[in-house]
Amino acid sequence: GESVGLHLPTLSVQEGDNSIINCAYSNSASDYFIWYKQESGKGPQFIIDIRSNMDKRQGQRVTVLLNKTVKHLSLQIAATQPGDSAVYFCAESSNFGNEKLTFGTGTRLTIIP
Amino acid sequence: DAGVIQSPRHEVTEMGQEVTLRCKPISGHNSLFWYRQTMMRGLELLIYFNNNVPIDDSGMPEDRFSAKMPNASFSTLKIQPSEPRDSAVYFCASIPYGDLGGYTFGSGTRLTVV
């Protein structure tokens, strides 16, 4: 079936550096994507989203890039901080009147002080 | 707003026992979701409700699992009888109708079946 997957399960980045987390999806009908951050012992928290009619969206220290041609999504975190250490998930929806999100398996980001 | 509230935070039970997980969505949110998270399978959608009505339960693994939403402010996920392979973190999430960007997750219930 359709799935959302991640290239790397773990990523370590020096504090202050930029990080990039990647996500591949296979559902060509996906038209809405969200990045979530999950800290230990907590539920996933919304970071940023993007619709398929865009290829880039920026938030505070975060940027999401969408390449529909190769079905690839990335999350860039600028000037990483210790508080950025968490597991990051991408999720997608093919919004044909449904509210279901399909989540990727997650990437653990560790910020090295 | 206190967010999505789940109880209990942790549950340890013996195989064969009934387990009931509880969720209170954010007031005004029309849709409620139950997810299960494991290392092997990640976050899986079990069932979701819209206006208290189950819309899609295709993710419910088997008949041992059941979910109800008797009113807009309360939902339960029940496992009877529980098995060790049900051990996971179960999350509840709610959104205003159709607002996927408004997904808010609870803190989860960590279930251990021994």
mmCIF file of C-alpha atoms in Angstrom:
data_model
loop_
_atom_site.group_PDB
_atom_site.id
_atom_site.type_symbol
_atom_site.label_atom_id
_atom_site.label_comp_id
_atom_site.label_asym_id
_atom_site.label_seq_id
_atom_site.Cartn_x
_atom_site.Cartn_y
_atom_site.Cartn_z
ATOM 1 C CA GLY A 1 0.000 0.000 0.000
ATOM 2 C CA GLU A 2 0.968 3.618 -0.001
ATOM 3 C CA SER A 3 3.448 4.644 2.617
ATOM 4 C CA VAL A 4 5.473 7.538 3.884
ATOM 5 C CA GLY A 5 9.071 6.748 4.718
ATOM 6 C CA LEU A 6 12.242 8.371 5.956
ATOM 7 C CA HIS A 7 15.739 8.073 4.576
ATOM 8 C CA LEU A 8 17.651 8.128 7.862
ATOM 9 C CA PRO A 9 16.598 6.895 11.272
ATOM 10 C CA THR A 10 19.123 9.022 13.248
ATOM 11 C CA LEU A 11 20.894 12.319 12.750
ATOM 12 C CA SER A 12 23.415 14.073 14.985
ATOM 13 C CA VAL A 13 24.161 17.743 14.495
ATOM 14 C CA GLN A 14 26.449 20.169 16.295
ATOM 15 C CA GLU A 15 24.627 22.882 18.181
ATOM 16 C CA GLY A 16 24.361 25.998 16.068
ATOM 17 C CA ASP A 17 24.620 24.121 12.791
ATOM 18 C CA ASN A 18 21.752 23.608 10.388
ATOM 19 C CA SER A 19 20.046 20.243 10.060
ATOM 20 C CA ILE A 20 18.094 18.662 7.251
ATOM 21 C CA ILE A 21 15.665 15.814 7.762
ATOM 22 C CA ASN A 22 14.361 14.014 4.709
ATOM 23 C CA CYS A 23 11.171 12.178 3.926
ATOM 24 C CA ALA A 24 10.019 10.229 0.895
ATOM 25 C CA TYR A 25 6.412 9.515 0.122
ATOM 26 C CA SER A 26 4.897 7.194 -2.413
ATOM 27 C CA ASN A 27 1.297 8.320 -2.744
ATOM 28 C CA SER A 28 1.087 10.492 -5.835
ATOM 29 C CA ALA A 29 -2.302 11.718 -4.614
ATOM 30 C CA SER A 30 -0.803 13.237 -1.457
ATOM 31 C CA ASP A 31 -1.548 16.925 -1.417
ATOM 32 C CA TYR A 32 -0.884 18.018 2.128
ATOM 33 C CA PHE A 33 2.165 17.418 4.288
ATOM 34 C CA ILE A 34 2.994 18.135 7.891
ATOM 35 C CA TRP A 35 6.138 17.883 9.980
ATOM 36 C CA TYR A 36 5.807 16.912 13.623
ATOM 37 C CA LYS A 37 8.255 16.976 16.499
ATOM 38 C CA GLN A 38 7.974 14.428 19.267
ATOM 39 C CA GLU A 39 9.898 14.835 22.486
ATOM 40 C CA SER A 40 10.368 12.002 24.915
ATOM 41 C CA GLY A 41 7.193 11.170 26.791
ATOM 42 C CA LYS A 42 5.050 13.551 24.767
ATOM 43 C CA GLY A 43 2.743 13.393 21.829
ATOM 44 C CA PRO A 44 3.739 14.730 18.410
ATOM 45 C CA GLN A 45 3.607 18.503 18.060
ATOM 46 C CA PHE A 46 2.892 20.387 14.853
ATOM 47 C CA ILE A 47 5.888 22.212 13.390
ATOM 48 C CA ILE A 48 5.002 23.302 9.888
ATOM 49 C CA ASP A 49 2.838 22.223 6.981
ATOM 50 C CA ILE A 50 2.824 22.636 3.223
ATOM 51 C CA ARG A 51 0.300 22.062 0.483
ATOM 52 C CA SER A 52 1.151 20.457 -2.803
ATOM 53 C CA ASN A 53 0.687 23.727 -4.707
ATOM 54 C CA MET A 54 3.777 25.079 -2.964
ATOM 55 C CA ASP A 55 7.389 23.967 -3.033
ATOM 56 C CA LYS A 56 8.700 25.888 -0.050
ATOM 57 C CA ARG A 57 7.379 27.264 3.172
ATOM 58 C CA GLN A 58 9.217 28.960 5.986
ATOM 59 C CA GLY A 59 8.545 29.295 9.666
ATOM 60 C CA GLN A 60 10.616 30.379 12.594
ATOM 61 C CA ARG A 61 14.000 28.662 12.075
ATOM 62 C CA VAL A 62 12.315 25.943 10.013
ATOM 63 C CA THR A 63 11.814 25.536 6.295
ATOM 64 C CA VAL A 64 9.952 22.772 4.518
ATOM 65 C CA LEU A 65 10.777 21.941 0.920
ATOM 66 C CA LEU A 66 8.551 19.843 -1.282
ATOM 67 C CA ASN A 67 9.657 18.209 -4.511
ATOM 68 C CA LYS A 68 6.623 16.596 -6.054
ATOM 69 C CA THR A 69 8.559 15.314 -9.039
ATOM 70 C CA VAL A 70 10.542 12.901 -6.903
ATOM 71 C CA LYS A 71 8.016 12.723 -4.063
ATOM 72 C CA HIS A 72 10.422 14.109 -1.510
ATOM 73 C CA LEU A 73 9.946 16.343 1.485
ATOM 74 C CA SER A 74 12.570 17.885 3.731
ATOM 75 C CA LEU A 75 12.651 19.841 6.949
ATOM 76 C CA GLN A 76 15.478 22.268 7.488
ATOM 77 C CA ILE A 77 16.165 23.545 10.991
ATOM 78 C CA ALA A 78 18.480 26.518 11.189
ATOM 79 C CA ALA A 79 20.877 27.280 14.051
ATOM 80 C CA THR A 80 19.945 24.163 15.967
ATOM 81 C CA GLN A 81 19.524 24.301 19.714
ATOM 82 C CA PRO A 82 19.544 21.563 22.374
ATOM 83 C CA GLY A 83 15.765 21.823 22.555
ATOM 84 C CA ASP A 84 15.562 20.658 18.951
ATOM 85 C CA SER A 85 16.625 17.160 20.008
ATOM 86 C CA ALA A 86 13.584 14.993 19.330
ATOM 87 C CA VAL A 87 12.080 12.564 16.853
ATOM 88 C CA TYR A 88 10.725 14.223 13.740
ATOM 89 C CA PHE A 89 7.920 12.754 11.652
ATOM 90 C CA CYS A 90 6.559 13.688 8.307
ATOM 91 C CA ALA A 91 2.908 12.978 7.647
ATOM 92 C CA GLU A 92 0.795 13.183 4.540
ATOM 93 C CA SER A 93 -2.801 13.327 3.572
ATOM 94 C CA SER A 94 -4.529 12.762 0.285
ATOM 95 C CA ASN A 95 -7.300 15.095 1.174
ATOM 96 C CA PHE A 96 -10.136 13.608 -0.753
ATOM 97 C CA GLY A 97 -12.654 14.492 1.922
ATOM 98 C CA ASN A 98 -10.873 12.542 4.623
ATOM 99 C CA GLU A 99 -8.998 13.655 7.691
ATOM 100 C CA LYS A 100 -6.548 10.801 7.951
ATOM 101 C CA LEU A 101 -2.841 11.397 8.223
ATOM 102 C CA THR A 102 -0.270 8.765 7.331
ATOM 103 C CA PHE A 103 2.934 9.117 9.311
ATOM 104 C CA GLY A 104 6.486 8.230 8.428
ATOM 105 C CA THR A 105 8.626 6.173 10.771
ATOM 106 C CA GLY A 106 10.540 9.111 12.239
ATOM 107 C CA THR A 107 14.087 10.462 12.418
ATOM 108 C CA ARG A 108 15.791 10.959 15.751
ATOM 109 C CA LEU A 109 17.679 14.253 15.769
ATOM 110 C CA THR A 110 20.333 14.714 18.438
ATOM 111 C CA ILE A 111 21.932 18.105 18.962
ATOM 112 C CA ILE A 112 25.478 17.843 20.248
ATOM 113 C CA PRO A 113 26.391 20.693 22.633
ATOM 114 C CA ASP B 1 -7.223 25.174 26.976
ATOM 115 C CA ALA B 2 -5.741 22.097 28.669
ATOM 116 C CA GLY B 3 -5.267 20.332 25.356
ATOM 117 C CA VAL B 4 -6.157 16.715 24.656
ATOM 118 C CA ILE B 5 -6.236 14.824 27.931
ATOM 119 C CA GLN B 6 -5.540 11.132 28.113
ATOM 120 C CA SER B 7 -5.699 8.769 31.045
ATOM 121 C CA PRO B 8 -4.059 6.854 32.453
ATOM 122 C CA ARG B 9 -0.518 7.911 31.503
ATOM 123 C CA HIS B 10 0.789 4.447 32.208
ATOM 124 C CA GLU B 11 -0.989 1.117 32.422
ATOM 125 C CA VAL B 12 0.512 -2.232 33.271
ATOM 126 C CA THR B 13 -1.798 -5.198 33.044
ATOM 127 C CA GLU B 14 -1.686 -8.939 32.801
ATOM 128 C CA MET B 15 -2.433 -10.773 29.613
ATOM 129 C CA GLY B 16 -6.122 -11.517 29.296
ATOM 130 C CA GLN B 17 -7.283 -8.521 31.287
ATOM 131 C CA GLU B 18 -9.508 -5.784 29.920
ATOM 132 C CA VAL B 19 -7.888 -2.407 29.379
ATOM 133 C CA THR B 20 -9.725 0.883 28.893
ATOM 134 C CA LEU B 21 -7.954 3.996 27.684
ATOM 135 C CA ARG B 22 -9.649 7.360 27.937
ATOM 136 C CA CYS B 23 -9.489 10.592 26.002
ATOM 137 C CA LYS B 24 -10.976 14.040 26.366
ATOM 138 C CA PRO B 25 -10.578 16.062 23.148
ATOM 139 C CA ILE B 26 -10.214 19.811 22.932
ATOM 140 C CA SER B 27 -13.544 21.529 23.326
ATOM 141 C CA GLY B 28 -14.986 22.437 19.948
ATOM 142 C CA HIS B 29 -12.941 19.917 18.008
ATOM 143 C CA ASN B 30 -15.220 17.782 15.858
ATOM 144 C CA SER B 31 -12.901 14.933 14.971
ATOM 145 C CA LEU B 32 -11.082 12.534 17.266
ATOM 146 C CA PHE B 33 -8.411 10.023 16.367
ATOM 147 C CA TRP B 34 -6.841 7.054 18.142
ATOM 148 C CA TYR B 35 -3.278 6.176 17.135
ATOM 149 C CA ARG B 36 -0.931 3.447 18.292
ATOM 150 C CA GLN B 37 2.838 3.956 18.317
ATOM 151 C CA THR B 38 5.410 1.171 18.375
ATOM 152 C CA MET B 39 9.065 1.053 17.417
ATOM 153 C CA MET B 40 8.374 -1.455 14.683
ATOM 154 C CA ARG B 41 5.346 0.135 13.054
ATOM 155 C CA GLY B 42 5.527 3.782 14.048
ATOM 156 C CA LEU B 43 2.299 5.743 14.366
ATOM 157 C CA GLU B 44 -0.718 3.854 13.080
ATOM 158 C CA LEU B 45 -4.236 5.201 12.902
ATOM 159 C CA LEU B 46 -6.649 2.827 14.608
ATOM 160 C CA ILE B 47 -9.960 4.658 14.292
ATOM 161 C CA TYR B 48 -11.378 8.119 13.971
ATOM 162 C CA PHE B 49 -14.653 9.791 14.776
ATOM 163 C CA ASN B 50 -16.361 12.814 13.370
ATOM 164 C CA ASN B 51 -19.137 14.380 15.452
ATOM 165 C CA ASN B 52 -19.035 11.284 17.686
ATOM 166 C CA VAL B 53 -19.652 8.919 14.763
ATOM 167 C CA PRO B 54 -16.971 6.372 13.803
ATOM 168 C CA ILE B 55 -15.860 7.204 10.273
ATOM 169 C CA ASP B 56 -13.009 4.788 9.640
ATOM 170 C CA ASP B 57 -12.069 1.846 11.832
ATOM 171 C CA SER B 58 -10.018 0.009 9.234
ATOM 172 C CA GLY B 59 -6.920 0.353 11.393
ATOM 173 C CA MET B 60 -8.397 -1.496 14.355
ATOM 174 C CA PRO B 61 -6.252 -4.621 14.469
ATOM 175 C CA GLU B 62 -8.888 -7.135 15.490
ATOM 176 C CA ASP B 63 -12.127 -7.658 17.331
ATOM 177 C CA ARG B 64 -10.390 -7.420 20.674
ATOM 178 C CA PHE B 65 -10.203 -3.671 20.076
ATOM 179 C CA SER B 66 -13.231 -1.430 20.333
ATOM 180 C CA ALA B 67 -13.709 2.313 20.576
ATOM 181 C CA LYS B 68 -16.613 4.497 21.545
ATOM 182 C CA MET B 69 -17.388 8.176 21.644
ATOM 183 C CA PRO B 70 -20.599 8.616 23.634
ATOM 184 C CA ASN B 71 -20.383 12.414 23.527
ATOM 185 C CA ALA B 72 -18.278 15.240 22.153
ATOM 186 C CA SER B 73 -16.022 15.388 25.183
ATOM 187 C CA PHE B 74 -15.132 11.762 25.809
ATOM 188 C CA SER B 75 -13.855 8.690 24.017
ATOM 189 C CA THR B 76 -12.622 5.284 25.094
ATOM 190 C CA LEU B 77 -10.462 2.647 23.492
ATOM 191 C CA LYS B 78 -10.937 -0.798 24.965
ATOM 192 C CA ILE B 79 -8.872 -3.929 24.537
ATOM 193 C CA GLN B 80 -10.427 -7.167 25.709
ATOM 194 C CA PRO B 81 -8.662 -9.509 26.227
ATOM 195 C CA SER B 82 -5.288 -7.805 26.171
ATOM 196 C CA GLU B 83 -2.172 -9.530 24.806
ATOM 197 C CA PRO B 84 1.552 -8.732 25.158
ATOM 198 C CA ARG B 85 1.706 -7.612 21.509
ATOM 199 C CA ASP B 86 -0.724 -4.822 22.362
ATOM 200 C CA SER B 87 2.034 -3.140 24.367
ATOM 201 C CA ALA B 88 2.525 0.296 22.837
ATOM 202 C CA VAL B 89 1.875 3.978 23.389
ATOM 203 C CA TYR B 90 -1.662 4.908 22.453
ATOM 204 C CA PHE B 91 -2.311 8.488 21.427
ATOM 205 C CA CYS B 92 -5.525 10.359 21.078
ATOM 206 C CA ALA B 93 -5.693 13.446 18.852
ATOM 207 C CA SER B 94 -8.409 15.893 17.942
ATOM 208 C CA ILE B 95 -8.934 18.544 15.279
ATOM 209 C CA PRO B 96 -11.560 21.059 14.283
ATOM 210 C CA TYR B 97 -13.483 19.510 11.425
ATOM 211 C CA GLY B 98 -11.358 19.298 8.267
ATOM 212 C CA ASP B 99 -8.452 21.273 9.743
ATOM 213 C CA LEU B 100 -5.592 18.809 9.395
ATOM 214 C CA GLY B 101 -3.155 21.481 10.462
ATOM 215 C CA GLY B 102 -4.963 21.682 13.765
ATOM 216 C CA TYR B 103 -4.077 18.179 14.870
ATOM 217 C CA THR B 104 -3.402 18.210 18.612
ATOM 218 C CA PHE B 105 -2.147 15.074 20.291
ATOM 219 C CA GLY B 106 -2.499 14.046 23.893
ATOM 220 C CA SER B 107 0.483 12.898 25.904
ATOM 221 C CA GLY B 108 -0.387 9.268 25.306
ATOM 222 C CA THR B 109 -0.984 6.175 27.409
ATOM 223 C CA ARG B 110 1.919 3.757 27.661
ATOM 224 C CA LEU B 111 0.393 0.295 27.849
ATOM 225 C CA THR B 112 2.412 -2.701 28.957
ATOM 226 C CA VAL B 113 0.795 -6.122 28.869
ATOM 227 C CA VAL B 114 2.759 -8.782 30.712
#
